[in-house]
XYZ file of C-alpha atoms in Angstrom:
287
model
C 12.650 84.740 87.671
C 9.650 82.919 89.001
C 6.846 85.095 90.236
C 5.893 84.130 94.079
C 2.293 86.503 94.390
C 0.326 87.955 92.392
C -2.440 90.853 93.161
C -2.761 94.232 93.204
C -1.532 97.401 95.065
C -4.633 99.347 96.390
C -4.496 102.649 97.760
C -8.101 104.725 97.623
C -10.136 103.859 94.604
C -7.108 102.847 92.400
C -5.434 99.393 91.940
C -2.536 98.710 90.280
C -2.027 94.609 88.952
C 1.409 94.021 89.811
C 3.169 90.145 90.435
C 5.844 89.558 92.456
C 9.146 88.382 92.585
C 12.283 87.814 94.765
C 15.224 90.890 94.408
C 17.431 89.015 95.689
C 19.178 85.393 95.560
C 21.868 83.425 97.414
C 25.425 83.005 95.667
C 26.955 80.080 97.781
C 27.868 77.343 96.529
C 25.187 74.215 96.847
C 26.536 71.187 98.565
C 25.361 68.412 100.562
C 26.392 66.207 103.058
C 27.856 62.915 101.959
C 29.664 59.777 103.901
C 33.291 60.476 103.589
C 33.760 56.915 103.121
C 31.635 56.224 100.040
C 30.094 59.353 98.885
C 26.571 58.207 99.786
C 24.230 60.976 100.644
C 23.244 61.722 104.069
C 19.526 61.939 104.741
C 18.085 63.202 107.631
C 15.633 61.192 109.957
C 13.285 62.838 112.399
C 13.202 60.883 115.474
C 10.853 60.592 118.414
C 12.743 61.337 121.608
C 9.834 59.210 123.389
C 8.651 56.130 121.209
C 12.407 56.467 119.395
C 10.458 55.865 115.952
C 11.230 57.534 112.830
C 8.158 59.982 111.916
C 7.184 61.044 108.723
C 6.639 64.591 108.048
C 2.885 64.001 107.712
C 2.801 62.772 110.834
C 4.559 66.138 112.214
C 2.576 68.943 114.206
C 4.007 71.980 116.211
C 4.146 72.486 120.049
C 4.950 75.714 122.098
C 6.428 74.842 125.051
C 6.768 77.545 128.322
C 9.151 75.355 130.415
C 6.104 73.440 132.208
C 3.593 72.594 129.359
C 3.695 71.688 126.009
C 0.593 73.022 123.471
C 0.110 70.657 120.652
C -0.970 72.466 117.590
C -2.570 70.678 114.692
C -2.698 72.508 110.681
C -6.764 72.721 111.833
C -5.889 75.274 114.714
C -3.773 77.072 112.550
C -5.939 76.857 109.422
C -8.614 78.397 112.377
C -6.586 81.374 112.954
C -8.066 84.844 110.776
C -5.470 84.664 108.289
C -5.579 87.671 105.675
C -6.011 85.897 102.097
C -7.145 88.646 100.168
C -4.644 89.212 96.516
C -4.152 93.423 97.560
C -1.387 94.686 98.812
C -2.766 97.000 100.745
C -1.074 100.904 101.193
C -1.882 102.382 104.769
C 0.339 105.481 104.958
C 2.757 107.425 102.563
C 5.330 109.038 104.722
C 9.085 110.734 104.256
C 11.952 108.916 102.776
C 14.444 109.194 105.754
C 12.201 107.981 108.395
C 12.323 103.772 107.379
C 14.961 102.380 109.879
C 17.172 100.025 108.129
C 16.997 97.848 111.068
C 13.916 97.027 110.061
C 14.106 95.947 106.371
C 13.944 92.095 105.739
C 13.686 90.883 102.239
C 13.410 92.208 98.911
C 11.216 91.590 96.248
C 10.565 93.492 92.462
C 6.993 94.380 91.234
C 6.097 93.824 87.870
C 3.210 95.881 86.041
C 0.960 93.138 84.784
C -1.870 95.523 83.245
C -2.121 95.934 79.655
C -1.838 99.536 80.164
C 0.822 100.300 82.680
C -0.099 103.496 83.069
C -1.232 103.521 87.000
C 2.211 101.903 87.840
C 4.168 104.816 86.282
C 2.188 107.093 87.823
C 2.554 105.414 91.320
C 6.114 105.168 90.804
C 6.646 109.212 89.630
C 4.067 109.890 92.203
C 6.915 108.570 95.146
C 9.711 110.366 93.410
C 8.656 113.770 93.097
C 6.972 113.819 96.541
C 10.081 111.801 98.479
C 7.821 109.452 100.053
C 7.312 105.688 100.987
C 4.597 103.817 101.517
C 3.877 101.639 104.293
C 2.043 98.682 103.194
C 0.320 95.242 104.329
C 0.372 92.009 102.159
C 0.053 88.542 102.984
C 2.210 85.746 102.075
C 1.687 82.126 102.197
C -1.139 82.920 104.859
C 1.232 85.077 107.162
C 0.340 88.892 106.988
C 3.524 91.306 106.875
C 3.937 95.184 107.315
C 6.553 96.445 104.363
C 7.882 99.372 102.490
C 6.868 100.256 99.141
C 9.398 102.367 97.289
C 11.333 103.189 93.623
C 14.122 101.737 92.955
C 15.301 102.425 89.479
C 12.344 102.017 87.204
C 11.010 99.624 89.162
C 8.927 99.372 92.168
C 9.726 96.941 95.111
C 8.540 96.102 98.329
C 10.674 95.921 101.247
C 9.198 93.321 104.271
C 9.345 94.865 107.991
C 10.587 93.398 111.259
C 7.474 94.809 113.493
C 8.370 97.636 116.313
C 8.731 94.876 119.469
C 11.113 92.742 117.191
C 13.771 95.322 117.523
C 15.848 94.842 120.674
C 16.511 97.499 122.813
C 19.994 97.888 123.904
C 21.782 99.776 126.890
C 25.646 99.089 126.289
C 27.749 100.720 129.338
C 30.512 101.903 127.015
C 28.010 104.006 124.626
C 27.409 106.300 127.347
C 31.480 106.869 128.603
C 32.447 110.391 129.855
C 35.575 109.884 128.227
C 36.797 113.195 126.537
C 37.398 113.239 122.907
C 40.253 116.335 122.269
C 39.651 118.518 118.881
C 42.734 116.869 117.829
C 41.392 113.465 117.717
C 38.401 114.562 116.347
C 40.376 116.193 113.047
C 42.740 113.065 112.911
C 39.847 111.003 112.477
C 37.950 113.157 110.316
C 41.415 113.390 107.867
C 41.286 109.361 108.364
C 37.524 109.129 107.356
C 38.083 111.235 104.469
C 41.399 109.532 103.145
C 38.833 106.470 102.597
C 35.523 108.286 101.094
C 34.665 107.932 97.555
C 31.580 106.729 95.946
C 29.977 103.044 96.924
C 30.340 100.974 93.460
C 28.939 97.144 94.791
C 30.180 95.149 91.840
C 33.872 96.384 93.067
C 33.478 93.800 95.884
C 33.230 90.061 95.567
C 32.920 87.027 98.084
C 36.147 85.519 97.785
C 35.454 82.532 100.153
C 32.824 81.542 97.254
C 34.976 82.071 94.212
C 37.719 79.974 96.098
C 36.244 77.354 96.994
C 33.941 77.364 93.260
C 38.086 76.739 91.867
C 38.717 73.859 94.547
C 35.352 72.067 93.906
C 36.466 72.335 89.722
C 40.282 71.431 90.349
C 38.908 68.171 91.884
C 36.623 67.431 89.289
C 39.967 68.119 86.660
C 42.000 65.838 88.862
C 39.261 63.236 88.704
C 38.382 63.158 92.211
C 34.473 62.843 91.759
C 31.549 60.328 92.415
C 28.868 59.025 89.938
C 26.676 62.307 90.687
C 23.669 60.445 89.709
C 23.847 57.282 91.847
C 25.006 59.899 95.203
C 22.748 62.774 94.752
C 19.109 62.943 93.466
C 17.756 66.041 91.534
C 14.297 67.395 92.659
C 12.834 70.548 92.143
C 9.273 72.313 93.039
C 7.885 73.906 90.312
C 5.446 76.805 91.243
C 2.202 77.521 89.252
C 2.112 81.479 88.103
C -1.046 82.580 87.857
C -2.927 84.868 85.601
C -2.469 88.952 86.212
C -5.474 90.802 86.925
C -7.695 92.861 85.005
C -6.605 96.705 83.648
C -7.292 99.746 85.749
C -10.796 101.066 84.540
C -10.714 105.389 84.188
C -7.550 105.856 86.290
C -8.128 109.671 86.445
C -12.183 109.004 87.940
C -10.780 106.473 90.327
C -7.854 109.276 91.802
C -10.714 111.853 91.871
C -13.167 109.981 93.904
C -10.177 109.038 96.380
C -9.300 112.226 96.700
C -12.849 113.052 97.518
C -13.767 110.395 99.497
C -10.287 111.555 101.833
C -11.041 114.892 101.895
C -14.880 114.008 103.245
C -13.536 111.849 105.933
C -11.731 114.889 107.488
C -14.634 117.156 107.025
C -16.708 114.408 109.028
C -14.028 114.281 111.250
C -13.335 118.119 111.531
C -17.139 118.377 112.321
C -17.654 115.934 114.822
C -14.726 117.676 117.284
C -16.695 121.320 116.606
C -19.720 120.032 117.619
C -18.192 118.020 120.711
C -16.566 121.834 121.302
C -19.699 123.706 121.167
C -21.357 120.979 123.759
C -18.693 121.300 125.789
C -19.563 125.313 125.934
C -23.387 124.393 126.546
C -22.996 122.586 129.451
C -20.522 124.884 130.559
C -22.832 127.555 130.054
């Protein structure tokens, strides 16, 4: 695996050096388009629809259009915009297990403890499982800031991305909210039919045969001799990605938990303060 960010998780006074990398990757079988009648690759042209020249992807900017004007948008206006660019992935609230929505989970990635001393990521990590919580956290990547999930899973920690709140549709189906009456005999019938299926949820059980299939056609063609000079049709290129270097060790992880702990227990005080003193005014005037 190739790490794709590298920083720290920061919650109070503590940081833990962690790099990041994908959970997840795609299975499918790679293939390309070709002309059936000599093999030759297809590549794609972008076309202007009003000069009808080809244009280069340097050349490309984006537009928005609302139906009666198009904005042109150049990589200055964007580079313009306040994008986050700090390296911290930043934790804004712990809260219970059950309450993430999985409608609102996106993609996956691992964290791995880059410090010398791991010792603030274990203690994150046990921290979340004896206390059943999650955190909700912000991180930016490749300029575009994202709300996610940090959670254990395993030995590991990962972060989950978010949809935001407005991206989730809300639905009002006509059927969901029938009158039609369910008898106690149904309902045990499909109970007994839900339980005939239960047992536990083993993943590697299952496997995409569409994939494995078509992996057997692809190699009974190649046995049969029905291939192409790969390297005259297709050409191999491939981005490499620089990693970069993990930050620096947590200094006195047991000073940096106190003074957070501190520092969040002054806040409410200040807090707690402020509305008694708003109170007692209130009574003054009052008075």
């Amino acid at each position: 695996m190739r790490a794709i960010w590298t920083g720290s998780i920061a919650f109070g006074l503590v940081n833990v050096p962690v790099k990041l990398y994908s959970a997840t990757e795609n299975h499918d079988v790679n293939m390309h388009q070709v002309h059936e009648k000599d093999g030759g690759r297809i590549r794609n042209q972008h076309r202007c629809q009003e000069c009808g020249k080809v244009v280069e992807f340097d050349d490309m900017v984006k537009a928005y259009d609302d139906g009666d004007n198009r904005v042109i948008l150049t990589k200055d206006d964007f580079e313009a915009l306040p994008a986050d660019e700090n390296d911290d992935l930043d934790v804004l609230q712990f809260v219970p297990n059950d309450q993430i929505d999985p409608i609102m989970l996106e993609k996956s990635y691992f964290l791995e403890p880059t410090s010398k001393t791991p010792k603030a990521y274990l203690l994150l990590r046990q921290t979340l499982e004896d206390t059943d919580r999650t955190a909700i956290v912000k991180i930016t990547l490749r300029t575009r800031t994202r709300l996610a999930i940090l959670r254990v899973s395993g030995k590991v920690l990962m972060i989950q991305t978010l949809r935001w709140a407005d991206e989730i549709r809300d639905v009002d189906f006509k059927g969901v909210s029938s009158r039609a009456k369910i008898s106690d005999k149904e309902l045990e019938m499909s109970a007994k039919l839900v339980e005939s299926y239960s047992e536990d949820f083993t993943p590697e059980e299952f496997t995409d045969d569409y994939q494995q299939e078509l992996a057997k056609l692809i190699d009974a063609k190649i046995e049969s001799g029905e291939t192409l000079d790969v390297a005259k049709a297709f050409g191999d290129e491939e981005d490499e990605e620089d990693e970069e270097e993990p930050s620096g060790d947590v200094i006195d992880l047991m000073e940096a938990l106190q003074k957070s702990v501190d520092r969040s227990r002054s806040s409410k005080k200040k807090a707690a303060k402020k509305t008694g003193k708003k109170a007692t005014s209130k009574k003054t005037n009052t008075g």
